[in-house]
Amino acid sequence: MLLTNISRLVTISSGVVENAALQIESGKIKWLGYASQAPASREIFDCQQTVVTPGLVDCHTHLVHARYRQKEYAMRAEGKNYLEIASAGDGILSTVQSTRAVSFDELYEISAKRLQEALFFGTTAIEIKSGYGLDIDTEIKILQVVQKLQREFPLTIVPTFMGAHTFPEEFKNRRLDYVHLLVMEMLPAVAKLGIIKFCDVFVEEGAFSPEEATQIIEAAKKYKMECKLHVDQLTPGKGAELAVKLKAVSADHLENISEEGIAALKKTNTVAVVLPGASFFLGVKPAPARKMIDAGLKVAISTDYNPGTNPSLNLMLTATQAVSFCKMTCDEVWKGITLHAAEALQLEKEVGSLAVGKNADLILWGAPDENYPIYRYGRKSSRHIFIKGKKC
Ligand code: NIG
Ligand code: FE
């Protein structure tokens, strides 16, 4: 199939082609360039002067969970902070309770609706973390929901095990025992599913210490899981430095990264994933993305979709927040929600930019240029979405 009449083809990796065309074969991009030089094709799709970009890559989400927590949002508005709410047994643990209680079928149904919502806003590849089970059965239930989403949806879905999201109630005073359970029982059990690509740990006061995280990640590597970390989110904790030490594929959050942390990340391939939607929603200062980019770090942007700190799957809205709130340029943001996000998932050979051989994951925007959908925030500006060459 040949897509013609493209006003601007935004490749991300090699600039913008005006008056362009793009050829798709077997779900992949076979050719792209000036429309005047396009190969002949029996099947033509007229893009009607739309702008075409790659599909969006949301590289950090907690999509599978049961109940929402709007009560907590209201509590914060009345002056309680996130850590106070968490230590009162609300926060992550209340979602753990509701996610344990729900059946597989119900959990699948609500998660499928959310994935549909992400697709509606243009996400065509997405990472999904477990971490609202914190016991073997529920972590497996969540990951099996992710596995079923992989079967039922055309999106590229990357599963991450995050049994180290926080300490469950029953292990509150037995931290060592929970780490032991994670390493000796949960990791081997989830690895058997054969789908887990990453292991993530929330390194924070009240969650896991750097030493505990090291133990968990080293065990995960034995099961061929790569490392991701939630670090320096609520308090500064030398998290970026830890990510470097553990050779993390990405270090996520980084709202409180230090100068030393930036310098440490600079020498590595670790992608810095910033989550301005979570800072916006919590009303706190965002990660210093401008400083990180100026220092030469590779910065990706993601929603961090979850019921506590960002209940939005609109990655284009997050893009606006990254421009207005983190002082990133529109070009940097486009890279952050496509190619760099793909790198944070080690998927850069398949998705995240428009190049021959990559997936034909495309968004056709009813917009005069690619900055317009960022500028017209909160609105759905896309007209059509293609995944692996098929219109969704
Ligand atoms: O990425 N930081 C830890 N985890 C989530 C929040 C989870 C929740 O509040 O349910 C985050 O912000
Ligand atoms: Fe997160």
Short mmCIF file of C-alpha atoms and ligand atoms in Angstrom, two decimals:
data_model
loop_
_atom_site.label_atom_id
_atom_site.label_comp_id
_atom_site.label_asym_id
_atom_site.label_seq_id
_atom_site.Cartn_x
_atom_site.Cartn_y
_atom_site.Cartn_z
CA MET A 1 0.00 0.00 0.00
CA LEU A 2 1.17 3.54 -0.76
CA LEU A 3 0.25 6.46 1.48
CA THR A 4 0.28 9.58 -0.67
CA ASN A 5 -0.51 13.27 -0.31
CA ILE A 6 1.34 13.67 3.01
CA SER A 7 1.98 17.37 3.72
CA ARG A 8 4.81 16.72 6.19
CA LEU A 9 6.37 13.35 6.93
CA VAL A 10 8.03 13.73 10.32
CA THR A 11 10.55 10.89 10.42
CA ILE A 12 12.15 11.89 13.77
CA SER A 13 15.42 10.16 12.81
CA SER A 14 16.11 11.97 9.54
CA GLY A 15 14.15 15.20 9.44
CA VAL A 16 10.89 16.23 7.78
CA VAL A 17 9.99 15.41 4.17
CA GLU A 18 7.42 17.76 2.63
CA ASN A 19 4.95 16.52 -0.03
CA ALA A 20 5.82 12.96 0.85
CA ALA A 21 4.65 9.39 0.33
CA LEU A 22 5.29 6.21 2.27
CA GLN A 23 5.05 2.60 1.12
CA ILE A 24 4.02 -0.22 3.43
CA GLU A 25 4.65 -3.92 2.87
CA SER A 26 3.90 -6.72 5.35
CA GLY A 27 3.36 -4.22 8.15
CA LYS A 28 6.76 -2.56 7.65
CA ILE A 29 7.88 0.65 5.96
CA LYS A 30 9.24 -0.36 2.57
CA TRP A 31 9.98 3.06 1.12
CA LEU A 32 9.54 6.73 2.01
CA GLY A 33 10.42 9.98 0.26
CA TYR A 34 9.08 12.68 -2.04
CA ALA A 35 5.65 11.82 -3.48
CA SER A 36 7.00 12.72 -6.95
CA GLN A 37 9.46 9.81 -6.67
CA ALA A 38 7.10 7.25 -5.15
CA PRO A 39 7.03 3.71 -6.57
CA ALA A 40 3.87 2.63 -8.40
CA SER A 41 1.27 0.88 -6.27
CA ARG A 42 -2.07 -0.78 -6.85
CA GLU A 43 -3.40 0.22 -3.45
CA ILE A 44 -3.35 3.94 -2.63
CA PHE A 45 -4.33 5.64 0.61
CA ASP A 46 -4.86 9.38 0.19
CA CYS A 47 -3.64 11.13 3.35
CA GLN A 48 -5.38 14.35 2.28
CA GLN A 49 -2.55 16.66 3.25
CA THR A 50 -2.27 15.38 6.81
CA VAL A 51 0.98 15.50 8.79
CA VAL A 52 2.35 12.00 9.44
CA THR A 53 4.46 11.09 12.48
CA PRO A 54 5.46 7.79 14.05
CA GLY A 55 2.98 6.28 16.52
CA LEU A 56 3.64 7.34 20.10
CA VAL A 57 5.65 5.16 22.48
CA ASP A 58 4.56 5.31 26.13
CA CYS A 59 7.55 3.74 27.88
CA HIS A 60 6.37 3.79 31.52
CA THR A 61 2.85 2.86 32.64
CA HIS A 62 1.11 1.04 35.48
CA LEU A 63 -1.94 0.28 33.32
CA VAL A 64 -3.27 -2.84 35.04
CA HIS A 65 -4.99 -2.08 38.34
CA ALA A 66 -8.48 -2.14 39.85
CA ARG A 67 -10.03 0.86 41.61
CA TYR A 68 -9.25 4.52 41.09
CA ARG A 69 -8.26 6.82 43.99
CA GLN A 70 -10.07 10.10 43.52
CA LYS A 71 -10.55 10.35 47.31
CA GLU A 72 -6.81 10.63 47.73
CA TYR A 73 -6.64 13.40 45.16
CA ALA A 74 -9.21 15.31 47.18
CA MET A 75 -7.18 14.64 50.38
CA ARG A 76 -4.09 16.10 48.75
CA ALA A 77 -6.07 19.16 47.78
CA GLU A 78 -6.83 19.56 51.49
CA GLY A 79 -3.14 19.58 52.38
CA LYS A 80 -1.95 15.96 52.84
CA ASN A 81 1.14 14.97 50.86
CA TYR A 82 1.79 11.78 48.89
CA LEU A 83 4.06 10.15 51.50
CA GLU A 84 1.62 10.92 54.36
CA ILE A 85 -1.22 9.37 52.39
CA ALA A 86 0.89 6.29 51.61
CA SER A 87 1.91 5.78 55.25
CA ALA A 88 -1.75 5.95 56.32
CA GLY A 89 -2.36 2.78 54.26
CA ASP A 90 -3.89 4.54 51.28
CA GLY A 91 -1.79 5.17 48.22
CA ILE A 92 -0.31 2.20 46.39
CA LEU A 93 -1.51 -0.25 49.07
CA SER A 94 -5.17 0.59 48.56
CA THR A 95 -4.79 -0.21 44.86
CA VAL A 96 -3.05 -3.45 45.86
CA GLN A 97 -6.07 -4.37 47.96
CA SER A 98 -8.59 -3.72 45.20
CA THR A 99 -6.44 -5.41 42.55
CA ARG A 100 -6.07 -8.54 44.68
CA ALA A 101 -9.85 -8.66 45.14
CA VAL A 102 -10.86 -8.40 41.48
CA SER A 103 -11.23 -11.42 39.14
CA PHE A 104 -8.96 -11.99 36.13
CA ASP A 105 -11.83 -11.31 33.73
CA GLU A 106 -12.79 -8.03 35.39
CA LEU A 107 -9.17 -6.90 35.55
CA TYR A 108 -8.76 -7.72 31.86
CA GLU A 109 -11.91 -5.81 30.89
CA ILE A 110 -10.96 -2.58 32.69
CA SER A 111 -7.38 -2.79 31.46
CA ALA A 112 -8.51 -3.38 27.87
CA LYS A 113 -10.67 -0.22 28.05
CA ARG A 114 -7.63 1.73 29.23
CA LEU A 115 -5.46 0.36 26.46
CA GLN A 116 -8.13 1.40 23.96
CA GLU A 117 -7.99 4.87 25.49
CA ALA A 118 -4.19 5.02 25.10
CA LEU A 119 -4.58 4.02 21.44
CA PHE A 120 -7.27 6.70 20.98
CA PHE A 121 -4.66 9.30 21.97
CA GLY A 122 -2.07 7.86 19.56
CA THR A 123 -0.03 5.39 21.60
CA THR A 124 0.98 2.44 19.44
CA ALA A 125 3.67 0.90 21.69
CA ILE A 126 3.43 0.77 25.45
CA GLU A 127 5.24 -0.60 28.46
CA ILE A 128 3.04 -2.03 31.22
CA LYS A 129 4.31 -2.75 34.74
CA SER A 130 2.90 -5.14 37.28
CA GLY A 131 3.19 -4.06 40.91
CA TYR A 132 -0.32 -3.79 42.30
CA GLY A 133 -0.35 -7.43 43.42
CA LEU A 134 2.72 -7.80 45.61
CA ASP A 135 1.98 -11.48 46.10
CA ILE A 136 2.74 -14.27 43.67
CA ASP A 137 -0.82 -15.00 42.59
CA THR A 138 -1.82 -11.40 41.96
CA GLU A 139 1.44 -10.43 40.25
CA ILE A 140 0.90 -13.40 37.91
CA LYS A 141 -2.75 -12.42 37.40
CA ILE A 142 -1.66 -8.91 36.37
CA LEU A 143 1.04 -10.20 34.03
CA GLN A 144 -1.39 -12.69 32.47
CA VAL A 145 -3.74 -9.77 31.83
CA VAL A 146 -0.81 -8.06 30.04
CA GLN A 147 -0.21 -11.27 28.08
CA LYS A 148 -3.86 -11.37 27.00
CA LEU A 149 -3.68 -7.69 25.98
CA GLN A 150 -0.68 -8.63 23.82
CA ARG A 151 -2.79 -11.29 22.13
CA GLU A 152 -5.92 -9.17 21.66
CA PHE A 153 -4.48 -5.76 20.67
CA PRO A 154 -2.32 -4.73 17.75
CA LEU A 155 -0.12 -2.45 19.90
CA THR A 156 3.43 -3.45 20.80
CA ILE A 157 3.22 -4.20 24.52
CA VAL A 158 6.29 -4.57 26.74
CA PRO A 159 5.71 -6.27 30.11
CA THR A 160 7.73 -5.24 33.17
CA PHE A 161 7.75 -7.05 36.51
CA MET A 162 7.48 -4.59 39.41
CA GLY A 163 6.84 -6.79 42.44
CA ALA A 164 9.22 -4.33 44.15
CA HIS A 165 6.73 -1.46 43.92
CA THR A 166 6.40 -1.21 47.70
CA PHE A 167 6.26 -3.50 50.75
CA PRO A 168 2.84 -5.14 51.12
CA GLU A 169 0.97 -4.69 54.41
CA GLU A 170 1.71 -8.26 55.58
CA PHE A 171 5.48 -7.69 55.20
CA LYS A 172 5.52 -4.18 56.71
CA ASN A 173 7.84 -5.19 59.52
CA ARG A 174 9.56 -8.00 57.64
CA ARG A 175 11.35 -6.27 54.81
CA LEU A 176 14.03 -8.92 54.55
CA ASP A 177 11.39 -11.62 54.14
CA TYR A 178 9.67 -9.76 51.30
CA VAL A 179 12.94 -9.25 49.42
CA HIS A 180 13.60 -12.96 49.95
CA LEU A 181 10.14 -13.81 48.55
CA LEU A 182 10.75 -11.58 45.54
CA VAL A 183 14.13 -13.10 44.78
CA MET A 184 13.45 -16.76 45.62
CA GLU A 185 9.81 -17.20 44.58
CA MET A 186 8.25 -14.34 42.67
CA LEU A 187 11.02 -13.80 40.12
CA PRO A 188 11.27 -17.49 39.16
CA ALA A 189 7.45 -17.76 38.98
CA VAL A 190 6.92 -14.72 36.75
CA ALA A 191 9.94 -15.58 34.59
CA LYS A 192 8.15 -18.83 33.66
CA LEU A 193 5.51 -16.78 31.81
CA GLY A 194 8.25 -16.13 29.26
CA ILE A 195 7.14 -12.57 28.45
CA ILE A 196 8.88 -10.30 30.97
CA LYS A 197 11.48 -7.98 29.47
CA PHE A 198 12.25 -5.68 32.41
CA CYS A 199 12.35 -5.67 36.19
CA ASP A 200 11.66 -2.33 37.88
CA VAL A 201 12.16 -1.27 41.53
CA PHE A 202 10.78 1.80 43.32
CA VAL A 203 13.80 3.16 45.19
CA GLU A 204 12.51 5.64 47.76
CA GLU A 205 12.18 6.31 51.48
CA GLY A 206 9.38 4.00 52.59
CA ALA A 207 9.85 1.80 49.51
CA PHE A 208 13.10 -0.06 48.59
CA SER A 209 16.61 0.94 49.62
CA PRO A 210 19.47 1.01 47.08
CA GLU A 211 20.87 -2.17 48.67
CA GLU A 212 17.54 -4.00 48.39
CA ALA A 213 17.14 -2.81 44.80
CA THR A 214 20.62 -4.11 43.95
CA GLN A 215 19.78 -7.52 45.33
CA ILE A 216 16.49 -7.70 43.38
CA ILE A 217 17.94 -6.46 40.09
CA GLU A 218 20.91 -8.81 40.28
CA ALA A 219 18.50 -11.72 40.77
CA ALA A 220 16.29 -10.50 37.89
CA LYS A 221 19.28 -10.44 35.54
CA LYS A 222 19.68 -14.19 36.08
CA TYR A 223 16.24 -14.52 34.43
CA LYS A 224 17.37 -12.30 31.53
CA MET A 225 15.32 -9.33 32.69
CA GLU A 226 16.85 -5.92 32.05
CA CYS A 227 16.81 -3.19 34.68
CA LYS A 228 14.57 -0.14 35.00
CA LEU A 229 14.34 1.95 38.16
CA HIS A 230 11.97 4.50 39.73
CA VAL A 231 14.52 6.84 41.30
CA ASP A 232 14.92 10.28 42.88
CA GLN A 233 11.16 10.84 42.64
CA LEU A 234 9.97 12.20 45.98
CA THR A 235 13.32 12.67 47.72
CA PRO A 236 16.91 12.87 46.41
CA GLY A 237 18.50 9.48 46.92
CA LYS A 238 21.46 9.07 44.56
CA GLY A 239 19.07 7.08 42.39
CA ALA A 240 20.61 8.07 39.06
CA GLU A 241 23.97 6.88 40.37
CA LEU A 242 22.37 3.57 41.34
CA ALA A 243 20.87 3.24 37.85
CA VAL A 244 24.36 3.65 36.40
CA LYS A 245 25.80 1.07 38.78
CA LEU A 246 23.09 -1.45 37.84
CA LYS A 247 23.43 -0.67 34.10
CA ALA A 248 19.75 0.24 33.92
CA VAL A 249 18.22 0.60 30.46
CA SER A 250 16.31 3.56 31.88
CA ALA A 251 16.23 5.67 35.04
CA ASP A 252 12.72 7.02 35.50
CA HIS A 253 11.25 10.02 37.38
CA LEU A 254 14.43 11.94 38.44
CA GLU A 255 12.49 14.93 39.82
CA ASN A 256 15.21 15.21 42.49
CA ILE A 257 18.26 14.16 40.49
CA SER A 258 21.51 15.83 41.68
CA GLU A 259 24.30 17.41 39.61
CA GLU A 260 26.36 14.30 40.37
CA GLY A 261 23.49 12.13 39.16
CA ILE A 262 23.36 14.01 35.86
CA ALA A 263 27.13 13.68 35.48
CA ALA A 264 26.95 9.94 36.21
CA LEU A 265 24.19 9.30 33.64
CA LYS A 266 26.09 11.27 31.03
CA LYS A 267 28.73 8.59 30.67
CA THR A 268 26.17 5.84 29.91
CA ASN A 269 23.47 4.73 27.49
CA THR A 270 20.84 4.79 30.24
CA VAL A 271 17.81 6.75 29.04
CA ALA A 272 16.47 9.37 31.46
CA VAL A 273 12.68 9.02 31.46
CA VAL A 274 10.87 12.11 32.73
CA LEU A 275 7.22 12.02 33.75
CA PRO A 276 5.93 15.60 33.83
CA GLY A 277 2.29 14.45 34.07
CA ALA A 278 2.99 12.96 37.51
CA SER A 279 4.66 16.17 38.73
CA PHE A 280 1.80 18.22 37.30
CA PHE A 281 -0.82 16.03 38.98
CA LEU A 282 1.01 16.06 42.35
CA GLY A 283 1.68 19.79 42.02
CA VAL A 284 5.43 19.41 42.53
CA LYS A 285 8.44 20.56 40.57
CA PRO A 286 9.16 18.42 37.51
CA ALA A 287 12.43 16.72 36.65
CA PRO A 288 15.05 19.19 35.39
CA ALA A 289 14.76 17.94 31.82
CA ARG A 290 16.25 21.11 30.32
CA LYS A 291 19.37 20.76 32.43
CA MET A 292 19.63 17.05 31.60
CA ILE A 293 19.35 17.63 27.85
CA ASP A 294 21.85 20.50 27.99
CA ALA A 295 24.23 18.14 29.79
CA GLY A 296 23.85 15.68 26.89
CA LEU A 297 21.49 13.07 28.39
CA LYS A 298 19.00 11.17 26.29
CA VAL A 299 15.58 12.17 27.65
CA ALA A 300 12.35 10.25 27.01
CA ILE A 301 8.88 11.35 28.14
CA SER A 302 6.13 9.10 29.38
CA THR A 303 2.75 9.41 31.11
CA ASP A 304 3.58 7.20 34.14
CA TYR A 305 -0.13 6.37 33.91
CA ASN A 306 -1.26 5.07 37.33
CA PRO A 307 -4.17 5.69 39.70
CA GLY A 308 -2.11 7.65 42.25
CA THR A 309 0.16 10.12 40.52
CA ASN A 310 -1.16 10.43 36.96
CA PRO A 311 -4.49 8.93 35.91
CA SER A 312 -4.12 10.12 32.31
CA LEU A 313 -3.21 8.09 29.23
CA ASN A 314 -3.00 11.12 26.99
CA LEU A 315 0.69 11.13 26.00
CA MET A 316 0.20 14.24 23.83
CA LEU A 317 -0.99 16.09 26.94
CA THR A 318 2.19 14.92 28.68
CA ALA A 319 4.09 16.29 25.69
CA THR A 320 2.54 19.72 26.29
CA GLN A 321 3.46 19.49 29.97
CA ALA A 322 7.06 18.71 28.96
CA VAL A 323 7.23 21.85 26.82
CA SER A 324 5.48 24.24 29.17
CA PHE A 325 6.64 22.82 32.47
CA CYS A 326 10.08 21.29 31.75
CA LYS A 327 11.14 23.85 29.14
CA MET A 328 11.85 21.27 26.46
CA THR A 329 11.57 22.29 22.81
CA CYS A 330 8.84 20.76 20.62
CA ASP A 331 11.49 18.85 18.66
CA GLU A 332 12.98 17.43 21.85
CA VAL A 333 9.54 16.43 23.01
CA TRP A 334 8.73 14.67 19.74
CA LYS A 335 11.93 12.64 20.16
CA GLY A 336 11.04 12.04 23.80
CA ILE A 337 7.67 10.44 23.02
CA THR A 338 8.94 8.39 20.07
CA LEU A 339 12.57 7.43 19.45
CA HIS A 340 14.02 7.96 22.92
CA ALA A 341 11.03 6.22 24.47
CA ALA A 342 11.65 3.30 22.07
CA GLU A 343 15.26 3.25 23.29
CA ALA A 344 14.03 3.13 26.88
CA LEU A 345 12.31 -0.13 25.85
CA GLN A 346 15.16 -1.41 23.64
CA LEU A 347 12.69 -1.26 20.75
CA GLU A 348 14.45 1.34 18.64
CA LYS A 349 14.98 -1.10 15.77
CA GLU A 350 11.23 -1.60 15.40
CA VAL A 351 9.39 1.55 16.50
CA GLY A 352 9.86 5.21 17.38
CA SER A 353 10.83 6.67 14.01
CA LEU A 354 9.94 6.39 10.34
CA ALA A 355 12.61 4.51 8.45
CA VAL A 356 12.73 1.62 5.98
CA GLY A 357 12.35 -1.72 7.76
CA LYS A 358 10.61 -0.34 10.83
CA ASN A 359 7.01 -1.01 11.82
CA ALA A 360 4.48 1.04 9.87
CA ASP A 361 3.12 2.55 13.10
CA LEU A 362 1.83 5.94 12.03
CA ILE A 363 -0.36 8.82 13.09
CA LEU A 364 -2.08 11.02 10.49
CA TRP A 365 -2.73 14.39 12.11
CA GLY A 366 -5.44 16.80 11.06
CA ALA A 367 -3.03 19.64 11.73
CA PRO A 368 -1.00 22.21 9.79
CA ASP A 369 2.27 20.99 11.32
CA GLU A 370 3.60 18.63 14.00
CA ASN A 371 3.73 21.28 16.74
CA TYR A 372 -0.01 21.92 16.51
CA PRO A 373 -1.09 18.70 18.34
CA ILE A 374 1.22 19.65 21.25
CA TYR A 375 -0.07 23.21 21.27
CA ARG A 376 -3.79 22.23 21.10
CA TYR A 377 -3.41 20.34 24.37
CA GLY A 378 -6.00 17.96 25.76
CA ARG A 379 -7.60 17.59 22.33
CA LYS A 380 -7.40 14.60 20.05
CA SER A 381 -5.91 15.99 16.83
CA SER A 382 -5.17 12.68 15.14
CA ARG A 383 -7.32 11.62 12.19
CA HIS A 384 -6.08 8.07 11.59
CA ILE A 385 -3.76 5.67 13.39
CA PHE A 386 -1.97 2.76 11.72
CA ILE A 387 -0.27 -0.08 13.56
CA LYS A 388 1.95 -2.43 11.57
CA GLY A 389 0.39 -1.07 8.40
CA LYS A 390 -3.22 -1.64 9.45
CA LYS A 391 -5.63 1.21 10.17
CA CYS A 392 -7.03 0.93 13.73
O1 NIG B 1 5.39 5.95 39.34
N1 NIG B 1 6.37 5.85 42.29
C1 NIG B 1 5.76 4.83 42.41
N2 NIG B 1 4.79 4.38 41.63
C2 NIG B 1 3.89 5.20 40.91
C3 NIG B 1 2.75 5.65 41.76
C4 NIG B 1 1.92 4.52 42.13
C5 NIG B 1 0.67 4.86 42.87
O2 NIG B 1 0.57 5.91 43.55
O3 NIG B 1 -0.23 4.02 42.77
C6 NIG B 1 4.60 6.31 40.19
O4 NIG B 1 4.40 7.51 40.42
FE FE B 2 5.80 4.84 37.72
#
